[in-house]
C-alpha atoms as a PDB file:
ATOM      1  CA  ALA A   1       0.193  47.012  44.923  1.00  0.00           C
ATOM      2  CA  ALA A   2      -1.335  46.643  41.475  1.00  0.00           C
ATOM      3  CA  ALA A   3      -3.585  49.649  42.009  1.00  0.00           C
ATOM      4  CA  GLY A   4      -2.647  52.870  40.281  1.00  0.00           C
ATOM      5  CA  GLY A   5      -1.829  51.269  36.944  1.00  0.00           C
ATOM      6  CA  ASP A   6      -3.885  53.894  35.105  1.00  0.00           C
ATOM      7  CA  LYS A   7      -1.432  56.686  35.942  1.00  0.00           C
ATOM      8  CA  THR A   8       1.264  56.842  33.253  1.00  0.00           C
ATOM      9  CA  ALA A   9       3.218  59.936  34.255  1.00  0.00           C
ATOM     10  CA  ARG A  10       6.713  59.327  35.571  1.00  0.00           C
ATOM     11  CA  GLY A  11       7.265  60.127  39.255  1.00  0.00           C
ATOM     12  CA  GLY A  12       4.638  62.051  41.203  1.00  0.00           C
ATOM     13  CA  PRO A  13       1.628  59.733  41.611  1.00  0.00           C
ATOM     14  CA  HIS A  14       3.868  56.686  41.279  1.00  0.00           C
ATOM     15  CA  THR A  15       6.311  57.584  44.033  1.00  0.00           C
ATOM     16  CA  TRP A  16       4.200  55.765  46.625  1.00  0.00           C
ATOM     17  CA  LEU A  17       4.137  52.650  44.448  1.00  0.00           C
ATOM     18  CA  THR A  18       7.906  52.524  43.944  1.00  0.00           C
ATOM     19  CA  MET A  19       8.358  53.043  47.692  1.00  0.00           C
ATOM     20  CA  ARG A  20       6.009  50.160  48.453  1.00  0.00           C
ATOM     21  CA  LEU A  21       7.888  47.932  46.035  1.00  0.00           C
ATOM     22  CA  ALA A  22      11.173  48.874  47.709  1.00  0.00           C
ATOM     23  CA  CYS A  23       9.797  48.072  51.168  1.00  0.00           C
ATOM     24  CA  MET A  24       8.295  44.830  49.884  1.00  0.00           C
ATOM     25  CA  ALA A  25      11.619  43.766  48.368  1.00  0.00           C
ATOM     26  CA  THR A  26      13.438  44.486  51.619  1.00  0.00           C
ATOM     27  CA  ALA A  27      10.927  42.464  53.630  1.00  0.00           C
ATOM     28  CA  VAL A  28      11.115  39.540  51.209  1.00  0.00           C
ATOM     29  CA  LEU A  29      14.903  39.412  51.490  1.00  0.00           C
ATOM     30  CA  GLY A  30      14.517  38.375  55.116  1.00  0.00           C
ATOM     31  CA  ASP A  31      13.590  34.886  53.853  1.00  0.00           C
ATOM     32  CA  ASN A  32       9.921  35.761  54.132  1.00  0.00           C
ATOM     33  CA  VAL A  33       8.662  32.944  51.899  1.00  0.00           C
ATOM     34  CA  THR A  34       5.024  33.620  52.772  1.00  0.00           C
ATOM     35  CA  LEU A  35       5.263  37.270  51.723  1.00  0.00           C
ATOM     36  CA  ALA A  36       7.102  36.367  48.522  1.00  0.00           C
ATOM     37  CA  ALA A  37       4.412  33.851  47.575  1.00  0.00           C
ATOM     38  CA  THR A  38       1.703  36.413  48.342  1.00  0.00           C
ATOM     39  CA  VAL A  39       3.107  39.269  46.256  1.00  0.00           C
ATOM     40  CA  GLU A  40       4.830  37.433  43.405  1.00  0.00           C
ATOM     41  CA  GLU A  41       1.862  37.691  41.023  1.00  0.00           C
ATOM     42  CA  ASP A  42       1.546  41.423  41.669  1.00  0.00           C
ATOM     43  CA  VAL A  43       5.216  42.186  41.153  1.00  0.00           C
ATOM     44  CA  LEU A  44       5.325  40.109  37.964  1.00  0.00           C
ATOM     45  CA  MET A  45       2.373  42.081  36.645  1.00  0.00           C
ATOM     46  CA  LEU A  46       3.996  45.392  37.591  1.00  0.00           C
ATOM     47  CA  THR A  47       6.997  44.654  35.337  1.00  0.00           C
ATOM     48  CA  GLY A  48       4.602  45.748  32.553  1.00  0.00           C
ATOM     49  CA  HIS A  49       3.446  48.939  34.299  1.00  0.00           C
ATOM     50  CA  PRO A  50       3.226  52.098  32.128  1.00  0.00           C
ATOM     51  CA  CYS A  51       5.652  53.967  34.420  1.00  0.00           C
ATOM     52  CA  ILE A  52       9.304  53.095  33.828  1.00  0.00           C
ATOM     53  CA  ASP A  53      10.274  53.740  37.448  1.00  0.00           C
ATOM     54  CA  VAL A  54       7.682  51.220  38.615  1.00  0.00           C
ATOM     55  CA  ARG A  55       8.750  48.677  36.004  1.00  0.00           C
ATOM     56  CA  ALA A  56      12.406  48.940  37.042  1.00  0.00           C
ATOM     57  CA  ARG A  57      11.572  48.586  40.728  1.00  0.00           C
ATOM     58  CA  ALA A  58       9.288  45.655  39.963  1.00  0.00           C
ATOM     59  CA  VAL A  59      12.114  43.829  38.175  1.00  0.00           C
ATOM     60  CA  LEU A  60      14.209  44.087  41.309  1.00  0.00           C
ATOM     61  CA  ALA A  61      11.291  42.980  43.493  1.00  0.00           C
ATOM     62  CA  VAL A  62      10.846  39.908  41.264  1.00  0.00           C
ATOM     63  CA  TYR A  63      14.531  39.123  41.758  1.00  0.00           C
ATOM     64  CA  ARG A  64      14.123  39.291  45.539  1.00  0.00           C
ATOM     65  CA  CYS A  65      11.109  36.970  45.360  1.00  0.00           C
ATOM     66  CA  MET A  66      13.125  34.535  43.212  1.00  0.00           C
ATOM     67  CA  LEU A  67      15.729  34.249  45.948  1.00  0.00           C
ATOM     68  CA  VAL A  68      13.285  32.923  48.525  1.00  0.00           C
ATOM     69  CA  SER A  69      10.337  31.466  46.593  1.00  0.00           C
ATOM     70  CA  PRO A  70      10.967  28.540  44.196  1.00  0.00           C
ATOM     71  CA  SER A  71       7.499  28.941  42.689  1.00  0.00           C
ATOM     72  CA  VAL A  72       8.419  32.219  40.991  1.00  0.00           C
ATOM     73  CA  ARG A  73      11.956  31.422  39.834  1.00  0.00           C
ATOM     74  CA  ASP A  74      11.240  30.109  36.354  1.00  0.00           C
ATOM     75  CA  ARG A  75       8.566  32.664  35.539  1.00  0.00           C
ATOM     76  CA  GLY A  76      10.548  35.486  37.071  1.00  0.00           C
ATOM     77  CA  LEU A  77      13.703  34.573  35.182  1.00  0.00           C
ATOM     78  CA  GLU A  78      11.798  34.255  31.908  1.00  0.00           C
ATOM     79  CA  ARG A  79      10.241  37.675  32.450  1.00  0.00           C
ATOM     80  CA  ILE A  80      13.538  39.389  33.299  1.00  0.00           C
ATOM     81  CA  VAL A  81      15.301  37.795  30.315  1.00  0.00           C
ATOM     82  CA  GLY A  82      12.474  39.033  28.089  1.00  0.00           C
ATOM     83  CA  ILE A  83      12.831  42.564  29.425  1.00  0.00           C
ATOM     84  CA  ALA A  84      16.615  42.546  28.995  1.00  0.00           C
ATOM     85  CA  GLY A  85      16.264  41.377  25.404  1.00  0.00           C
ATOM     86  CA  GLU A  86      13.709  44.010  24.421  1.00  0.00           C
ATOM     87  CA  ALA A  87      14.451  47.050  26.615  1.00  0.00           C
ATOM     88  CA  ARG A  88      15.472  50.211  24.790  1.00  0.00           C
ATOM     89  CA  GLU A  89      15.534  52.428  27.876  1.00  0.00           C
ATOM     90  CA  ILE A  90      18.784  52.467  29.848  1.00  0.00           C
ATOM     91  CA  THR A  91      16.838  52.234  33.118  1.00  0.00           C
ATOM     92  CA  MET A  92      15.265  48.918  32.136  1.00  0.00           C
ATOM     93  CA  GLN A  93      18.478  47.612  30.576  1.00  0.00           C
ATOM     94  CA  LEU A  94      20.336  48.364  33.776  1.00  0.00           C
ATOM     95  CA  ALA A  95      17.722  46.857  36.099  1.00  0.00           C
ATOM     96  CA  SER A  96      17.255  43.629  34.138  1.00  0.00           C
ATOM     97  CA  VAL A  97      20.874  43.055  33.095  1.00  0.00           C
ATOM     98  CA  SER A  98      22.137  43.751  36.621  1.00  0.00           C
ATOM     99  CA  VAL A  99      19.863  41.025  37.976  1.00  0.00           C
ATOM    100  CA  LEU A 100      21.021  38.543  35.321  1.00  0.00           C
ATOM    101  CA  CYS A 101      24.675  39.383  35.976  1.00  0.00           C
ATOM    102  CA  GLU A 102      24.147  38.868  39.692  1.00  0.00           C
ATOM    103  CA  LEU A 103      22.606  35.456  39.144  1.00  0.00           C
ATOM    104  CA  VAL A 104      25.283  34.330  36.676  1.00  0.00           C
ATOM    105  CA  ALA A 105      28.258  35.466  38.734  1.00  0.00           C
ATOM    106  CA  ARG A 106      26.999  34.206  42.075  1.00  0.00           C
ATOM    107  CA  ARG A 107      25.215  31.004  41.031  1.00  0.00           C
ATOM    108  CA  PRO A 108      27.036  29.929  37.876  1.00  0.00           C
ATOM    109  CA  ARG A 109      26.176  26.239  38.221  1.00  0.00           C
ATOM    110  CA  GLN A 110      22.487  27.002  38.477  1.00  0.00           C
ATOM    111  CA  TYR A 111      22.149  29.794  35.928  1.00  0.00           C
ATOM    112  CA  GLY A 112      25.357  29.896  33.876  1.00  0.00           C
ATOM    113  CA  ALA A 113      24.492  27.476  31.070  1.00  0.00           C
ATOM    114  CA  ARG A 114      21.118  29.148  30.590  1.00  0.00           C
ATOM    115  CA  LEU A 115      22.070  32.803  30.884  1.00  0.00           C
ATOM    116  CA  VAL A 116      25.636  33.153  29.594  1.00  0.00           C
ATOM    117  CA  PRO A 117      24.644  32.504  25.938  1.00  0.00           C
ATOM    118  CA  PHE A 118      21.932  35.147  26.281  1.00  0.00           C
ATOM    119  CA  LEU A 119      24.404  37.620  27.779  1.00  0.00           C
ATOM    120  CA  TYR A 120      26.742  36.900  24.871  1.00  0.00           C
ATOM    121  CA  SER A 121      23.906  37.870  22.523  1.00  0.00           C
ATOM    122  CA  LEU A 122      23.596  41.200  24.360  1.00  0.00           C
ATOM    123  CA  LEU A 123      27.331  41.767  23.939  1.00  0.00           C
ATOM    124  CA  ARG A 124      26.981  41.161  20.208  1.00  0.00           C
ATOM    125  CA  GLY A 125      24.345  43.852  19.883  1.00  0.00           C
ATOM    126  CA  GLY A 126      20.985  42.886  21.322  1.00  0.00           C
ATOM    127  CA  GLY A 127      18.925  40.083  22.770  1.00  0.00           C
ATOM    128  CA  THR A 128      16.311  39.911  19.993  1.00  0.00           C
ATOM    129  CA  GLY A 129      18.740  38.931  17.243  1.00  0.00           C
ATOM    130  CA  GLU A 130      17.224  41.576  14.962  1.00  0.00           C
ATOM    131  CA  ALA A 131      19.364  44.201  13.251  1.00  0.00           C
ATOM    132  CA  ASP A 132      17.075  46.981  14.465  1.00  0.00           C
ATOM    133  CA  GLY A 133      16.756  45.511  17.952  1.00  0.00           C
ATOM    134  CA  PRO A 134      17.726  47.379  21.133  1.00  0.00           C
ATOM    135  CA  LYS A 135      21.417  48.032  21.619  1.00  0.00           C
ATOM    136  CA  VAL A 136      23.053  47.661  25.016  1.00  0.00           C
ATOM    137  CA  VAL A 137      25.271  50.604  25.928  1.00  0.00           C
ATOM    138  CA  ASN A 138      28.949  49.904  26.489  1.00  0.00           C
ATOM    139  CA  TRP A 139      29.036  50.623  30.198  1.00  0.00           C
ATOM    140  CA  ILE A 140      26.414  47.899  30.724  1.00  0.00           C
ATOM    141  CA  LYS A 141      28.433  45.564  28.501  1.00  0.00           C
ATOM    142  CA  LEU A 142      31.315  46.032  30.930  1.00  0.00           C
ATOM    143  CA  LYS A 143      29.114  44.649  33.721  1.00  0.00           C
ATOM    144  CA  ILE A 144      28.257  41.654  31.556  1.00  0.00           C
ATOM    145  CA  LEU A 145      31.902  40.864  30.785  1.00  0.00           C
ATOM    146  CA  ARG A 146      32.867  41.000  34.453  1.00  0.00           C
ATOM    147  CA  ALA A 147      29.952  38.794  35.507  1.00  0.00           C
ATOM    148  CA  ILE A 148      30.751  36.139  32.902  1.00  0.00           C
ATOM    149  CA  SER A 149      34.427  36.239  33.823  1.00  0.00           C
ATOM    150  CA  LEU A 150      33.635  35.565  37.485  1.00  0.00           C
ATOM    151  CA  ALA A 151      31.228  32.784  36.533  1.00  0.00           C
ATOM    152  CA  VAL A 152      33.751  31.018  34.290  1.00  0.00           C
ATOM    153  CA  GLN A 153      36.462  31.229  36.951  1.00  0.00           C
ATOM    154  CA  SER A 154      34.087  29.511  39.356  1.00  0.00           C
ATOM    155  CA  GLU A 155      32.634  27.040  36.831  1.00  0.00           C
ATOM    156  CA  PRO A 156      35.268  26.379  34.099  1.00  0.00           C
ATOM    157  CA  SER A 157      32.869  24.339  31.944  1.00  0.00           C
ATOM    158  CA  LEU A 158      31.149  27.613  31.011  1.00  0.00           C
ATOM    159  CA  ALA A 159      34.248  28.558  29.010  1.00  0.00           C
ATOM    160  CA  ASN A 160      33.199  26.069  26.326  1.00  0.00           C
ATOM    161  CA  LEU A 161      29.711  27.374  25.650  1.00  0.00           C
ATOM    162  CA  PRO A 162      28.728  28.149  22.041  1.00  0.00           C
ATOM    163  CA  ASP A 163      29.495  31.663  20.751  1.00  0.00           C
ATOM    164  CA  THR A 164      32.256  32.217  23.308  1.00  0.00           C
ATOM    165  CA  GLU A 165      35.062  32.627  20.785  1.00  0.00           C
ATOM    166  CA  ASP A 166      33.008  34.637  18.271  1.00  0.00           C
ATOM    167  CA  THR A 167      31.741  37.018  20.938  1.00  0.00           C
ATOM    168  CA  MET A 168      35.160  37.623  22.470  1.00  0.00           C
ATOM    169  CA  LEU A 169      36.694  38.018  19.015  1.00  0.00           C
ATOM    170  CA  ASN A 170      34.220  40.821  18.333  1.00  0.00           C
ATOM    171  CA  ILE A 171      35.099  42.519  21.627  1.00  0.00           C
ATOM    172  CA  ILE A 172      38.873  42.226  21.295  1.00  0.00           C
ATOM    173  CA  THR A 173      38.942  43.513  17.705  1.00  0.00           C
ATOM    174  CA  LEU A 174      36.787  46.598  18.303  1.00  0.00           C
ATOM    175  CA  PRO A 175      38.264  49.927  17.163  1.00  0.00           C
ATOM    176  CA  SER A 176      40.772  51.206  19.694  1.00  0.00           C
ATOM    177  CA  SER A 177      38.411  54.041  20.673  1.00  0.00           C
ATOM    178  CA  ASN A 178      36.516  51.364  22.667  1.00  0.00           C
ATOM    179  CA  ILE A 179      39.574  50.892  24.868  1.00  0.00           C
ATOM    180  CA  SER A 180      37.659  50.065  28.061  1.00  0.00           C
ATOM    181  CA  LEU A 181      35.690  47.223  26.454  1.00  0.00           C
ATOM    182  CA  ILE A 182      38.776  45.899  24.681  1.00  0.00           C
ATOM    183  CA  ILE A 183      40.838  45.756  27.863  1.00  0.00           C
ATOM    184  CA  GLU A 184      37.975  44.165  29.783  1.00  0.00           C
ATOM    185  CA  GLY A 185      37.790  41.520  27.071  1.00  0.00           C
ATOM    186  CA  LEU A 186      41.550  40.960  27.206  1.00  0.00           C
ATOM    187  CA  LEU A 187      41.436  40.597  30.991  1.00  0.00           C
ATOM    188  CA  MET A 188      38.574  38.116  30.673  1.00  0.00           C
ATOM    189  CA  VAL A 189      40.527  35.974  28.213  1.00  0.00           C
ATOM    190  CA  ALA A 190      43.641  36.117  30.400  1.00  0.00           C
ATOM    191  CA  SER A 191      41.855  35.212  33.640  1.00  0.00           C
ATOM    192  CA  ALA A 192      38.966  32.969  32.552  1.00  0.00           C
ATOM    193  CA  LEU A 193      39.219  31.869  28.906  1.00  0.00           C
ATOM    194  CA  HIS A 194      42.893  30.921  28.652  1.00  0.00           C
ATOM    195  CA  SER A 195      41.900  27.398  27.579  1.00  0.00           C
ATOM    196  CA  HIS A 196      41.102  28.879  24.162  1.00  0.00           C
ATOM    197  CA  ASP A 197      44.558  29.031  22.573  1.00  0.00           C
ATOM    198  CA  SER A 198      43.379  31.007  19.567  1.00  0.00           C
ATOM    199  CA  LEU A 199      41.813  33.661  21.798  1.00  0.00           C
ATOM    200  CA  VAL A 200      44.934  33.877  23.960  1.00  0.00           C
ATOM    201  CA  ARG A 201      47.153  34.312  20.896  1.00  0.00           C
ATOM    202  CA  LEU A 202      44.851  36.971  19.470  1.00  0.00           C
ATOM    203  CA  SER A 203      44.729  38.748  22.845  1.00  0.00           C
ATOM    204  CA  LEU A 204      48.517  38.932  22.983  1.00  0.00           C
ATOM    205  CA  GLN A 205      48.659  40.278  19.450  1.00  0.00           C
ATOM    206  CA  ARG A 206      45.964  42.845  20.206  1.00  0.00           C
ATOM    207  CA  ALA A 207      47.745  43.918  23.389  1.00  0.00           C
ATOM    208  CA  HIS A 208      50.952  44.368  21.404  1.00  0.00           C
ATOM    209  CA  GLU A 209      49.084  46.515  18.840  1.00  0.00           C
ATOM    210  CA  LEU A 210      47.690  48.716  21.595  1.00  0.00           C
ATOM    211  CA  PHE A 211      51.148  49.079  23.149  1.00  0.00           C
ATOM    212  CA  GLN A 212      52.175  50.628  19.830  1.00  0.00           C
ATOM    213  CA  ASP A 213      49.022  52.735  19.369  1.00  0.00           C
ATOM    214  CA  ALA A 214      49.986  56.415  19.485  1.00  0.00           C
ATOM    215  CA  ARG A 215      46.634  57.271  21.032  1.00  0.00           C
ATOM    216  CA  TRP A 216      47.249  55.161  24.135  1.00  0.00           C
ATOM    217  CA  LYS A 217      50.996  54.586  24.447  1.00  0.00           C
ATOM    218  CA  THR A 218      51.375  57.714  26.599  1.00  0.00           C
ATOM    219  CA  ASP A 219      48.418  56.786  28.829  1.00  0.00           C
ATOM    220  CA  LEU A 220      49.901  55.191  31.937  1.00  0.00           C
ATOM    221  CA  SER A 221      46.613  53.599  33.033  1.00  0.00           C
ATOM    222  CA  VAL A 222      46.076  51.863  29.693  1.00  0.00           C
ATOM    223  CA  MET A 223      49.693  50.741  29.442  1.00  0.00           C
ATOM    224  CA  THR A 224      49.648  49.344  32.978  1.00  0.00           C
ATOM    225  CA  LEU A 225      46.425  47.407  32.359  1.00  0.00           C
ATOM    226  CA  LEU A 226      47.803  45.973  29.131  1.00  0.00           C
ATOM    227  CA  ASN A 227      50.826  44.912  31.102  1.00  0.00           C
ATOM    228  CA  ALA A 228      48.482  43.208  33.600  1.00  0.00           C
ATOM    229  CA  VAL A 229      47.024  41.225  30.697  1.00  0.00           C
ATOM    230  CA  LEU A 230      50.514  40.064  29.680  1.00  0.00           C
ATOM    231  CA  LEU A 231      51.410  39.166  33.233  1.00  0.00           C
ATOM    232  CA  GLN A 232      48.279  37.057  33.619  1.00  0.00           C
ATOM    233  CA  ILE A 233      48.757  35.264  30.305  1.00  0.00           C
ATOM    234  CA  ASN A 234      52.429  34.694  31.097  1.00  0.00           C
ATOM    235  CA  VAL A 235      51.352  32.695  34.145  1.00  0.00           C
ATOM    236  CA  VAL A 236      49.286  30.212  32.112  1.00  0.00           C
ATOM    237  CA  LYS A 237      50.920  30.419  28.659  1.00  0.00           C
ATOM    238  CA  PRO A 238      54.567  31.442  29.157  1.00  0.00           C
ATOM    239  CA  GLY A 239      55.674  29.723  25.961  1.00  0.00           C
ATOM    240  CA  LEU A 240      53.247  31.770  23.867  1.00  0.00           C
ATOM    241  CA  VAL A 241      54.427  35.022  25.444  1.00  0.00           C
ATOM    242  CA  ARG A 242      58.025  34.140  24.560  1.00  0.00           C
ATOM    243  CA  GLU A 243      57.043  33.054  21.061  1.00  0.00           C
ATOM    244  CA  LEU A 244      55.524  36.456  20.317  1.00  0.00           C
ATOM    245  CA  GLY A 245      58.515  38.330  21.746  1.00  0.00           C
ATOM    246  CA  LEU A 246      56.622  39.895  24.645  1.00  0.00           C
ATOM    247  CA  GLU A 247      58.570  38.274  27.463  1.00  0.00           C
ATOM    248  CA  ASP A 248      60.454  41.430  28.476  1.00  0.00           C
ATOM    249  CA  ILE A 249      57.218  43.394  28.871  1.00  0.00           C
ATOM    250  CA  ALA A 250      55.650  40.564  30.877  1.00  0.00           C
ATOM    251  CA  GLN A 251      58.500  40.655  33.394  1.00  0.00           C
ATOM    252  CA  ALA A 252      57.415  44.052  34.724  1.00  0.00           C
ATOM    253  CA  ALA A 253      56.590  44.362  38.417  1.00  0.00           C
ATOM    254  CA  GLN A 254      53.386  42.609  39.491  1.00  0.00           C
ATOM    255  CA  MET A 255      50.593  44.888  40.726  1.00  0.00           C
ATOM    256  CA  ASP A 256      47.853  44.063  43.198  1.00  0.00           C
ATOM    257  CA  GLY A 257      44.208  43.672  42.206  1.00  0.00           C
ATOM    258  CA  ASN A 258      43.150  46.967  43.755  1.00  0.00           C
ATOM    259  CA  THR A 259      45.581  48.876  41.543  1.00  0.00           C
ATOM    260  CA  VAL A 260      44.084  47.200  38.495  1.00  0.00           C
ATOM    261  CA  SER A 261      40.582  48.176  39.697  1.00  0.00           C
ATOM    262  CA  ILE A 262      41.505  51.822  40.096  1.00  0.00           C
ATOM    263  CA  LEU A 263      43.189  52.000  36.716  1.00  0.00           C
ATOM    264  CA  ARG A 264      40.251  50.338  34.984  1.00  0.00           C
ATOM    265  CA  THR A 265      37.918  52.883  36.506  1.00  0.00           C
ATOM    266  CA  GLU A 266      40.123  55.707  35.219  1.00  0.00           C
ATOM    267  CA  ILE A 267      39.959  54.555  31.608  1.00  0.00           C
ATOM    268  CA  GLU A 268      36.235  53.835  31.524  1.00  0.00           C
ATOM    269  CA  ASP A 269      35.514  57.496  30.807  1.00  0.00           C
ATOM    270  CA  GLY A 270      38.059  57.584  27.968  1.00  0.00           C
ATOM    271  CA  GLY A 271      37.434  56.864  24.316  1.00  0.00           C
ATOM    272  CA  GLU A 272      34.713  58.284  22.145  1.00  0.00           C
ATOM    273  CA  ASP A 273      32.669  55.084  22.061  1.00  0.00           C
ATOM    274  CA  VAL A 274      33.116  53.846  25.617  1.00  0.00           C
ATOM    275  CA  VAL A 275      29.700  55.235  26.529  1.00  0.00           C
ATOM    276  CA  THR A 276      27.347  55.224  23.581  1.00  0.00           C
ATOM    277  CA  ALA A 277      24.451  56.729  25.495  1.00  0.00           C
ATOM    278  CA  ALA A 278      24.102  58.903  28.555  1.00  0.00           C
ATOM    279  CA  PRO A 279      24.218  57.106  31.928  1.00  0.00           C
ATOM    280  CA  ALA A 280      21.117  56.895  34.047  1.00  0.00           C
ATOM    281  CA  GLY A 281      19.658  60.305  34.748  1.00  0.00           C
ATOM    282  CA  ALA A 282      18.209  61.581  37.988  1.00  0.00           C
ATOM    283  CA  GLY A 283      14.890  59.817  37.503  1.00  0.00           C
ATOM    284  CA  GLU A 284      16.589  56.555  36.607  1.00  0.00           C
ATOM    285  CA  GLU A 285      18.851  56.716  39.657  1.00  0.00           C
ATOM    286  CA  GLU A 286      15.764  57.237  41.793  1.00  0.00           C
ATOM    287  CA  ALA A 287      14.128  54.167  40.270  1.00  0.00           C
ATOM    288  CA  LEU A 288      17.222  52.034  40.833  1.00  0.00           C
ATOM    289  CA  GLU A 289      18.553  53.427  44.103  1.00  0.00           C
ATOM    290  CA  GLY A 290      19.100  50.668  46.617  1.00  0.00           C
ATOM    291  CA  VAL A 291      18.612  47.804  44.173  1.00  0.00           C
ATOM    292  CA  ASP A 292      20.159  45.513  46.737  1.00  0.00           C
ATOM    293  CA  GLY A 293      19.707  47.257  50.046  1.00  0.00           C
ATOM    294  CA  GLY A 294      22.100  44.972  51.871  1.00  0.00           C
ATOM    295  CA  GLY A 295      24.805  45.446  49.275  1.00  0.00           C
ATOM    296  CA  SER A 296      25.276  43.367  46.192  1.00  0.00           C
ATOM    297  CA  SER A 297      26.377  39.836  46.957  1.00  0.00           C
ATOM    298  CA  LEU A 298      29.028  40.373  44.295  1.00  0.00           C
ATOM    299  CA  ALA A 299      30.398  43.151  46.403  1.00  0.00           C
ATOM    300  CA  GLY A 300      30.771  40.847  49.365  1.00  0.00           C
ATOM    301  CA  GLY A 301      27.366  41.523  50.895  1.00  0.00           C
ATOM    302  CA  GLY A 302      25.155  38.887  52.423  1.00  0.00           C
ATOM    303  CA  GLY A 303      22.508  38.759  49.703  1.00  0.00           C
ATOM    304  CA  GLY A 304      20.808  35.443  49.147  1.00  0.00           C
ATOM    305  CA  ALA A 305      22.177  35.104  45.624  1.00  0.00           C
ATOM    306  CA  GLY A 306      25.600  34.509  47.055  1.00  0.00           C
ATOM    307  CA  ASP A 307      24.693  31.526  49.174  1.00  0.00           C
ATOM    308  CA  GLY A 308      25.010  27.916  48.251  1.00  0.00           C
ATOM    309  CA  GLU A 309      26.936  25.859  45.783  1.00  0.00           C
ATOM    310  CA  GLY A 310      28.818  27.293  42.837  1.00  0.00           C
ATOM    311  CA  LYS A 311      29.637  30.564  44.549  1.00  0.00           C
ATOM    312  CA  ALA A 312      31.927  32.706  42.448  1.00  0.00           C
ATOM    313  CA  PRO A 313      35.190  34.073  43.881  1.00  0.00           C
ATOM    314  CA  GLU A 314      35.100  37.496  45.454  1.00  0.00           C
ATOM    315  CA  SER A 315      36.487  40.237  43.247  1.00  0.00           C
ATOM    316  CA  SER A 316      37.607  43.705  44.235  1.00  0.00           C
ATOM    317  CA  ARG A 317      37.039  44.720  40.618  1.00  0.00           C
ATOM    318  CA  TRP A 318      33.388  43.737  40.751  1.00  0.00           C
ATOM    319  CA  ALA A 319      32.924  45.203  44.228  1.00  0.00           C
ATOM    320  CA  MET A 320      33.968  48.606  42.944  1.00  0.00           C
ATOM    321  CA  ASP A 321      31.670  48.404  39.914  1.00  0.00           C
ATOM    322  CA  MET A 322      28.564  47.391  41.826  1.00  0.00           C
ATOM    323  CA  GLN A 323      28.767  50.536  43.980  1.00  0.00           C
ATOM    324  CA  GLY A 324      27.496  52.532  41.015  1.00  0.00           C
ATOM    325  CA  ALA A 325      24.265  52.612  39.084  1.00  0.00           C
ATOM    326  CA  GLY A 326      21.911  51.847  41.941  1.00  0.00           C
ATOM    327  CA  TRP A 327      23.533  48.750  43.477  1.00  0.00           C
ATOM    328  CA  GLY A 328      24.969  50.737  46.367  1.00  0.00           C
ATOM    329  CA  GLU A 329      24.573  54.080  48.039  1.00  0.00           C
ATOM    330  CA  GLU A 330      27.176  55.993  46.088  1.00  0.00           C
ATOM    331  CA  GLU A 331      26.540  57.922  42.894  1.00  0.00           C
ATOM    332  CA  ASP A 332      26.898  56.306  39.502  1.00  0.00           C
ATOM    333  CA  GLY A 333      30.623  55.706  39.057  1.00  0.00           C
ATOM    334  CA  TRP A 334      30.601  54.851  35.367  1.00  0.00           C
END
């Protein structure tokens, strides 16, 4: 598999290599420990290949090997974290961050304490900590927020990790043009971080501000999602809702989770800063197509990452999101 490393052009000569990596990853997923142990060195090496399509596919092959071969888990995770922290190309950001989100949301006890702080650093701007470091686009940040939210709901101790309050404060107080990220942050506080009283209070105040924002007050989807935030907080902090005078709003009719999913999808294309860079192009979709051939375990599939202890709750919101950007067979839905 390592042959062909001297060809740097995208596509063309490398198509056979990406296809072999895809087939290898599928074979490994069948609990083929022997195959995983045989190819792990090659796929780790290919994460540094000159061709971006090969690098992205190699990241996903490393992930598959990690699921069945303990010998590659630490090295594979270290390599993928390094790529996620340094990647400037959306293709590599998407491939590496998607793997990390999958691990965090489905195995929070095993990976949460190690990976959630790193994911928080990506939400704050980049994994390198440098001002000129790579910036993660907002539609990938949405994936991160949803993964952490699922992990914390499954493993509540993760709610108390360092940087939690500072990171969520930054998200919630973004300019209102970032409405999709703000609402995702508010939903995360309401459903997973309600033990942080200061964050809950700030979330209610921010929701009230957005209710009054002329830009969004006529948008039914935004208003309904803000109402969902109030409803959720009212369940766990009814006294605070009454204290801030939002009780009447919070008494609106309850909606099911699927309605919330649909409305969230509708607003993700709104706002000038919701997507700060173009989504994956045709070449990137080709590199990432079928990331998890059996369906993401977060979408209810039978992937190995979903087995075992610490399994996060199923989420119709996440299931919808993982259909896009290479995790399913449908086109990018961002």
